[in-house]
Amino acid sequence: MGWVRESEVVRPVERWGESETYERYVGRWSPHVARPFLRWLGPPLGARWVDVGAGTGVLTATILEVAAPASVLAVEPEEGFRAYAEHRLPDPRVRVVDGVAERLPVEDGGADAVVSGVVLNFLADQGATLREMRRAAVGGAVVAVYVWDYTGGLTMTQPFWEAAVAVDPEAAELDGSRRFTNTRREALAEAFRAAGLGAVETRAIEVRQRYEGFDDYWLPFLGGEGPAPAYVATLDEATRARLREAPRARLPAQPDGSIALTASAWAVRGIAG
Ligand SMILES: C[S@@+](CC[C@H](N)C(=O)[O-])C[C@H]1O[C@@H](n2cnc3c(N)ncnc32)[C@H](O)[C@@H]1O
């Protein structure tokens, strides 16, 4: 796990781009955060939006639902995700384009709202990304992100990592709660201010998710998408089998076998000067 440098842009090594697998793993959580996030922004109607690291298009779809946008530019480096988002959102107001957060394909001040969901923590240079989001925003426009609170309440993957460390102590350094210390509320707010954004505010968004049963929770970890599944893919079969049993006891199963988990995200917003 780590980072590779492609020209000036740093991309995470964890694999993204297999859309169906992503949807079953963490994509299922995204709409539950996107809606309260956009409601909190009090979105301007008829605006030109940019969705940075749009993935399978969840946030873009929610902008279409709640903000009556003039346009949404969905910027995403992974071809597989772009194809999925295009297929999912056959709307003339949406344009899905290849691009990265550190160099947005938007002219200075070309957007009325610049947003991003669950991307900032994966980027090596948060400051460069936030400055770039500010550059793309017209004066007075909102720039806003949300990221999972990896250091606080990420019960979605925490049972997995606790189990993984019990089976393989070296997994500890891959655990998002250790890796993504850049998702602390104050650090995020400070990064916004350092990027020159004004009127910075933060809020917590807590969401719940119901899994049909243990397989519904566990099988997406075998898909290779994202940090935890990428780790599982490196294990031999025997270790994987031991790991499979370990999170079961840590998950709060209901009498009908279903599992209810919660997760917290931090939302941060600022205004471009
Ligand atoms: C966890 S997914 C979030 C996707 C989507 N925004 C959502 O809420 O479901 C992280 C996304 O960041 C994208 N990504 C990775 N590196 C990036 C970069 N340098 N610039 C923009 N997006 C990037 C990945 O391809 C992936 O789509």
Short mmCIF file of C-alpha atoms and ligand atoms in Angstrom, two decimals:
data_model
loop_
_atom_site.label_atom_id
_atom_site.label_comp_id
_atom_site.label_asym_id
_atom_site.label_seq_id
_atom_site.Cartn_x
_atom_site.Cartn_y
_atom_site.Cartn_z
CA MET A 1 0.00 0.00 0.00
CA GLY A 2 1.32 3.49 -0.68
CA TRP A 3 1.40 6.03 -3.42
CA VAL A 4 2.69 6.21 -7.00
CA ARG A 5 3.67 9.40 -8.70
CA GLU A 6 2.43 9.92 -12.26
CA SER A 7 3.93 13.17 -13.56
CA GLU A 8 2.95 15.67 -10.82
CA VAL A 9 -0.13 13.80 -9.68
CA VAL A 10 -0.12 11.38 -6.80
CA ARG A 11 -2.64 8.54 -6.93
CA PRO A 12 -3.38 6.00 -4.23
CA VAL A 13 -2.25 2.45 -4.93
CA GLU A 14 -5.43 0.85 -3.62
CA ARG A 15 -7.50 -0.31 -6.56
CA TRP A 16 -10.64 1.56 -7.57
CA GLY A 17 -12.72 1.21 -10.71
CA GLU A 18 -14.69 -2.06 -10.44
CA SER A 19 -18.04 -0.39 -10.08
CA GLU A 20 -20.33 -3.25 -9.05
CA THR A 21 -17.86 -4.42 -6.43
CA TYR A 22 -17.39 -0.87 -5.15
CA GLU A 23 -21.16 -0.38 -4.87
CA ARG A 24 -21.54 -3.53 -2.74
CA TYR A 25 -18.59 -2.56 -0.53
CA VAL A 26 -18.67 1.17 0.39
CA GLY A 27 -20.75 2.65 -2.44
CA ARG A 28 -23.92 1.52 -0.63
CA TRP A 29 -23.09 3.97 2.17
CA SER A 30 -22.50 7.01 -0.05
CA PRO A 31 -26.12 8.11 -0.80
CA HIS A 32 -26.91 8.18 2.92
CA VAL A 33 -24.19 10.81 3.43
CA ALA A 34 -24.66 12.68 0.15
CA ARG A 35 -28.25 13.74 0.92
CA PRO A 36 -27.69 15.30 4.38
CA PHE A 37 -24.42 16.79 3.08
CA LEU A 38 -26.19 18.62 0.24
CA ARG A 39 -29.09 19.67 2.48
CA TRP A 40 -26.51 21.21 4.85
CA LEU A 41 -24.97 23.18 1.96
CA GLY A 42 -28.39 24.66 1.16
CA PRO A 43 -27.50 24.30 -2.50
CA PRO A 44 -28.03 27.19 -4.91
CA LEU A 45 -30.49 26.19 -7.65
CA GLY A 46 -29.40 26.39 -11.29
CA ALA A 47 -25.71 26.26 -10.36
CA ARG A 48 -22.70 24.88 -12.23
CA TRP A 49 -21.34 22.07 -10.03
CA VAL A 50 -18.06 20.16 -10.03
CA ASP A 51 -17.93 16.73 -8.31
CA VAL A 52 -14.28 15.86 -7.63
CA GLY A 53 -13.44 12.14 -7.61
CA ALA A 54 -17.00 11.33 -8.63
CA GLY A 55 -16.53 7.55 -8.57
CA THR A 56 -19.72 5.73 -9.58
CA GLY A 57 -21.63 9.02 -9.56
CA VAL A 58 -23.45 8.91 -6.23
CA LEU A 59 -22.91 12.55 -5.28
CA THR A 60 -23.61 13.74 -8.83
CA ALA A 61 -26.88 11.76 -8.83
CA THR A 62 -27.87 13.37 -5.53
CA ILE A 63 -27.06 16.86 -6.86
CA LEU A 64 -29.46 16.13 -9.75
CA GLU A 65 -32.11 14.99 -7.27
CA VAL A 66 -31.96 17.91 -4.84
CA ALA A 67 -30.26 20.93 -6.43
CA ALA A 68 -31.76 21.37 -9.93
CA PRO A 69 -28.27 22.13 -11.29
CA ALA A 70 -27.52 23.88 -14.58
CA SER A 71 -24.66 21.41 -15.03
CA VAL A 72 -22.52 18.89 -13.14
CA LEU A 73 -18.95 18.14 -14.20
CA ALA A 74 -18.08 14.75 -12.69
CA VAL A 75 -14.27 14.46 -12.57
CA GLU A 76 -12.95 10.92 -12.10
CA PRO A 77 -9.59 9.30 -13.02
CA GLU A 78 -10.82 5.67 -13.18
CA GLU A 79 -12.22 4.62 -16.53
CA GLY A 80 -14.44 1.88 -15.06
CA PHE A 81 -16.11 4.31 -12.67
CA ARG A 82 -16.56 6.90 -15.43
CA ALA A 83 -18.32 4.34 -17.65
CA TYR A 84 -20.60 3.30 -14.78
CA ALA A 85 -21.44 6.92 -13.88
CA GLU A 86 -22.19 7.78 -17.52
CA HIS A 87 -24.48 4.76 -17.83
CA ARG A 88 -26.21 5.55 -14.53
CA LEU A 89 -26.71 9.25 -15.31
CA PRO A 90 -27.92 9.72 -18.86
CA ASP A 91 -28.72 13.38 -18.22
CA PRO A 92 -27.66 16.14 -20.62
CA ARG A 93 -26.63 18.32 -17.66
CA VAL A 94 -23.98 15.78 -16.58
CA ARG A 95 -20.54 15.52 -18.15
CA VAL A 96 -18.26 12.77 -16.83
CA VAL A 97 -14.62 13.54 -17.57
CA ASP A 98 -11.20 12.05 -16.94
CA GLY A 99 -9.23 14.17 -14.50
CA VAL A 100 -7.68 14.45 -11.08
CA ALA A 101 -8.36 16.59 -8.05
CA GLU A 102 -4.93 18.21 -8.16
CA ARG A 103 -5.53 19.56 -11.69
CA LEU A 104 -9.22 20.07 -12.34
CA PRO A 105 -10.33 20.49 -15.95
CA VAL A 106 -12.19 23.70 -15.05
CA GLU A 107 -11.31 27.30 -15.85
CA ASP A 108 -10.64 29.75 -13.00
CA GLY A 109 -13.94 30.60 -11.33
CA GLY A 110 -15.82 28.31 -13.70
CA ALA A 111 -18.02 26.67 -11.01
CA ASP A 112 -20.70 27.85 -8.56
CA ALA A 113 -20.20 24.87 -6.24
CA VAL A 114 -17.23 22.49 -5.97
CA VAL A 115 -17.77 19.34 -3.91
CA SER A 116 -16.18 15.99 -3.22
CA GLY A 117 -17.24 12.86 -1.31
CA VAL A 118 -14.83 10.41 0.37
CA VAL A 119 -11.80 11.43 -1.70
CA LEU A 120 -9.70 13.95 0.25
CA ASN A 121 -8.26 11.45 2.75
CA PHE A 122 -6.85 9.30 -0.08
CA LEU A 123 -4.87 12.15 -1.61
CA ALA A 124 -1.27 12.79 -0.64
CA ASP A 125 -1.55 16.57 -0.90
CA GLN A 126 -4.85 17.78 0.55
CA GLY A 127 -3.66 21.40 0.39
CA ALA A 128 -3.05 21.26 -3.37
CA THR A 129 -6.49 19.77 -3.93
CA LEU A 130 -8.31 22.33 -1.79
CA ARG A 131 -6.45 25.20 -3.46
CA GLU A 132 -7.43 23.73 -6.82
CA MET A 133 -11.09 23.41 -5.74
CA ARG A 134 -10.97 27.05 -4.60
CA ARG A 135 -9.43 28.11 -7.94
CA ALA A 136 -12.27 26.42 -9.84
CA ALA A 137 -14.92 28.15 -7.70
CA VAL A 138 -16.23 31.60 -8.54
CA GLY A 139 -16.00 34.21 -5.73
CA GLY A 140 -18.67 33.51 -3.10
CA ALA A 141 -19.15 29.90 -4.21
CA VAL A 142 -19.19 27.02 -1.77
CA VAL A 143 -16.32 24.49 -1.68
CA ALA A 144 -17.20 21.44 0.41
CA VAL A 145 -16.16 17.86 1.09
CA TYR A 146 -17.06 14.94 3.28
CA VAL A 147 -14.82 12.11 4.41
CA TRP A 148 -15.43 9.17 6.70
CA ASP A 149 -14.34 9.81 10.27
CA TYR A 150 -11.71 7.08 10.26
CA THR A 151 -10.35 8.03 13.67
CA GLY A 152 -13.73 8.15 15.40
CA GLY A 153 -16.70 6.09 14.42
CA LEU A 154 -16.05 4.03 11.32
CA THR A 155 -17.83 0.90 12.46
CA MET A 156 -18.17 -0.23 8.84
CA THR A 157 -14.56 -1.39 8.51
CA GLN A 158 -13.44 -1.28 12.16
CA PRO A 159 -14.62 -4.85 13.00
CA PHE A 160 -12.70 -6.00 9.93
CA TRP A 161 -9.43 -4.27 10.91
CA GLU A 162 -9.64 -5.37 14.54
CA ALA A 163 -10.06 -8.95 13.30
CA ALA A 164 -7.26 -8.55 10.74
CA VAL A 165 -4.80 -7.32 13.37
CA ALA A 166 -5.69 -10.26 15.63
CA VAL A 167 -4.83 -12.65 12.78
CA ASP A 168 -1.93 -10.66 11.29
CA PRO A 169 -0.40 -7.91 13.51
CA GLU A 170 1.27 -6.34 10.47
CA ALA A 171 -2.17 -5.34 9.20
CA ALA A 172 -2.23 -2.62 11.88
CA GLU A 173 -0.38 -0.16 9.69
CA LEU A 174 -3.03 -0.51 6.96
CA ASP A 175 -5.95 0.17 9.31
CA GLY A 176 -7.65 3.37 8.13
CA SER A 177 -8.01 4.64 11.71
CA ARG A 178 -4.19 4.81 11.86
CA ARG A 179 -3.58 5.77 8.26
CA PHE A 180 -6.11 8.53 7.75
CA THR A 181 -5.36 10.82 10.67
CA ASN A 182 -6.07 13.58 8.14
CA THR A 183 -9.79 12.97 8.74
CA ARG A 184 -9.84 14.67 12.15
CA ARG A 185 -12.35 17.49 12.29
CA GLU A 186 -9.92 20.26 13.28
CA ALA A 187 -7.27 19.13 10.75
CA LEU A 188 -9.86 19.30 7.98
CA ALA A 189 -11.07 22.75 9.01
CA GLU A 190 -7.46 23.98 9.22
CA ALA A 191 -6.69 22.57 5.75
CA PHE A 192 -9.67 24.53 4.38
CA ARG A 193 -8.50 27.76 6.02
CA ALA A 194 -4.90 27.21 4.84
CA ALA A 195 -6.21 26.84 1.27
CA GLY A 196 -7.65 30.36 1.54
CA LEU A 197 -11.29 29.40 2.05
CA GLY A 198 -13.41 31.60 4.32
CA ALA A 199 -16.36 31.05 6.68
CA VAL A 200 -15.22 27.46 7.30
CA GLU A 201 -17.72 25.22 9.07
CA THR A 202 -17.83 21.52 9.91
CA ARG A 203 -20.53 19.09 10.92
CA ALA A 204 -20.83 15.41 11.69
CA ILE A 205 -23.11 13.20 9.61
CA GLU A 206 -24.01 9.83 11.11
CA VAL A 207 -25.51 7.13 8.92
CA ARG A 208 -26.85 3.63 9.48
CA GLN A 209 -26.70 0.65 7.19
CA ARG A 210 -28.41 -2.72 7.40
CA TYR A 211 -26.69 -5.86 6.12
CA GLU A 212 -28.84 -8.91 5.33
CA GLY A 213 -26.42 -11.13 7.20
CA PHE A 214 -22.74 -11.90 7.59
CA ASP A 215 -22.18 -12.79 3.91
CA ASP A 216 -23.64 -9.48 2.83
CA TYR A 217 -21.00 -7.79 5.04
CA TRP A 218 -18.10 -10.10 4.24
CA LEU A 219 -18.34 -10.91 0.51
CA PRO A 220 -17.57 -7.32 -0.63
CA PHE A 221 -14.24 -7.62 1.22
CA LEU A 222 -13.27 -10.26 -1.38
CA GLY A 223 -13.71 -7.86 -4.30
CA GLY A 224 -10.27 -6.20 -4.21
CA GLU A 225 -11.74 -2.66 -4.27
CA GLY A 226 -10.48 -0.18 -1.67
CA PRO A 227 -7.91 -0.55 1.14
CA ALA A 228 -9.37 -3.47 3.14
CA PRO A 229 -10.29 -5.67 0.14
CA ALA A 230 -6.89 -4.88 -1.44
CA TYR A 231 -5.31 -6.24 1.76
CA VAL A 232 -7.49 -9.38 1.71
CA ALA A 233 -6.38 -10.03 -1.87
CA THR A 234 -2.74 -10.30 -0.67
CA LEU A 235 -3.52 -13.15 1.81
CA ASP A 236 -3.13 -16.87 1.22
CA GLU A 237 -6.28 -18.97 1.39
CA ALA A 238 -5.71 -20.30 4.92
CA THR A 239 -5.18 -16.81 6.40
CA ARG A 240 -8.20 -15.51 4.51
CA ALA A 241 -10.34 -18.33 5.93
CA ARG A 242 -9.18 -17.52 9.49
CA LEU A 243 -9.84 -13.84 8.91
CA ARG A 244 -13.33 -14.57 7.59
CA GLU A 245 -14.43 -15.99 10.95
CA ALA A 246 -12.83 -13.27 13.06
CA PRO A 247 -15.10 -10.24 12.37
CA ARG A 248 -18.27 -12.30 12.82
CA ALA A 249 -18.14 -12.14 16.62
CA ARG A 250 -17.47 -8.39 16.53
CA LEU A 251 -20.56 -7.54 14.49
CA PRO A 252 -23.84 -6.68 16.26
CA ALA A 253 -26.15 -9.34 14.75
CA GLN A 254 -29.91 -8.95 15.27
CA PRO A 255 -32.15 -11.96 16.12
CA ASP A 256 -33.04 -12.30 12.39
CA GLY A 257 -29.33 -12.48 11.47
CA SER A 258 -29.18 -8.98 9.99
CA ILE A 259 -26.43 -6.60 11.04
CA ALA A 260 -26.92 -2.89 11.69
CA LEU A 261 -23.85 -0.68 11.53
CA THR A 262 -23.32 3.04 11.85
CA ALA A 263 -20.59 5.26 10.47
CA SER A 264 -19.73 8.92 10.94
CA ALA A 265 -18.52 11.34 8.32
CA TRP A 266 -17.16 14.83 8.70
CA ALA A 267 -18.51 17.42 6.31
CA VAL A 268 -16.53 20.62 5.81
CA ARG A 269 -17.48 23.69 3.83
CA GLY A 270 -15.89 27.04 3.07
CA ILE A 271 -16.46 29.96 0.75
CA ALA A 272 -14.15 30.89 -2.11
CA GLY A 273 -12.95 34.50 -1.84
C1 LIG B 1 -14.01 6.16 -2.01
S1 LIG B 1 -14.18 6.62 -3.68
C2 LIG B 1 -15.47 7.86 -3.59
C3 LIG B 1 -16.28 7.99 -4.84
C4 LIG B 1 -17.54 8.85 -4.76
N1 LIG B 1 -17.19 10.26 -4.61
C5 LIG B 1 -18.49 8.39 -3.69
O1 LIG B 1 -18.79 9.17 -2.78
O2 LIG B 1 -18.96 7.25 -3.76
C6 LIG B 1 -12.70 7.53 -3.99
C7 LIG B 1 -12.63 8.07 -5.41
O3 LIG B 1 -11.51 8.93 -5.55
C8 LIG B 1 -10.97 8.73 -6.85
N2 LIG B 1 -9.60 9.26 -6.88
C9 LIG B 1 -8.45 8.66 -6.52
N3 LIG B 1 -7.40 9.47 -6.71
C10 LIG B 1 -7.91 10.65 -7.21
C11 LIG B 1 -7.34 11.88 -7.62
N4 LIG B 1 -6.03 12.11 -7.55
N5 LIG B 1 -8.17 12.83 -8.09
C12 LIG B 1 -9.51 12.64 -8.15
N6 LIG B 1 -10.11 11.48 -7.77
C13 LIG B 1 -9.31 10.50 -7.31
C14 LIG B 1 -11.08 7.23 -7.01
O4 LIG B 1 -10.92 6.83 -8.36
C15 LIG B 1 -12.47 6.98 -6.45
O5 LIG B 1 -13.47 7.17 -7.44
#
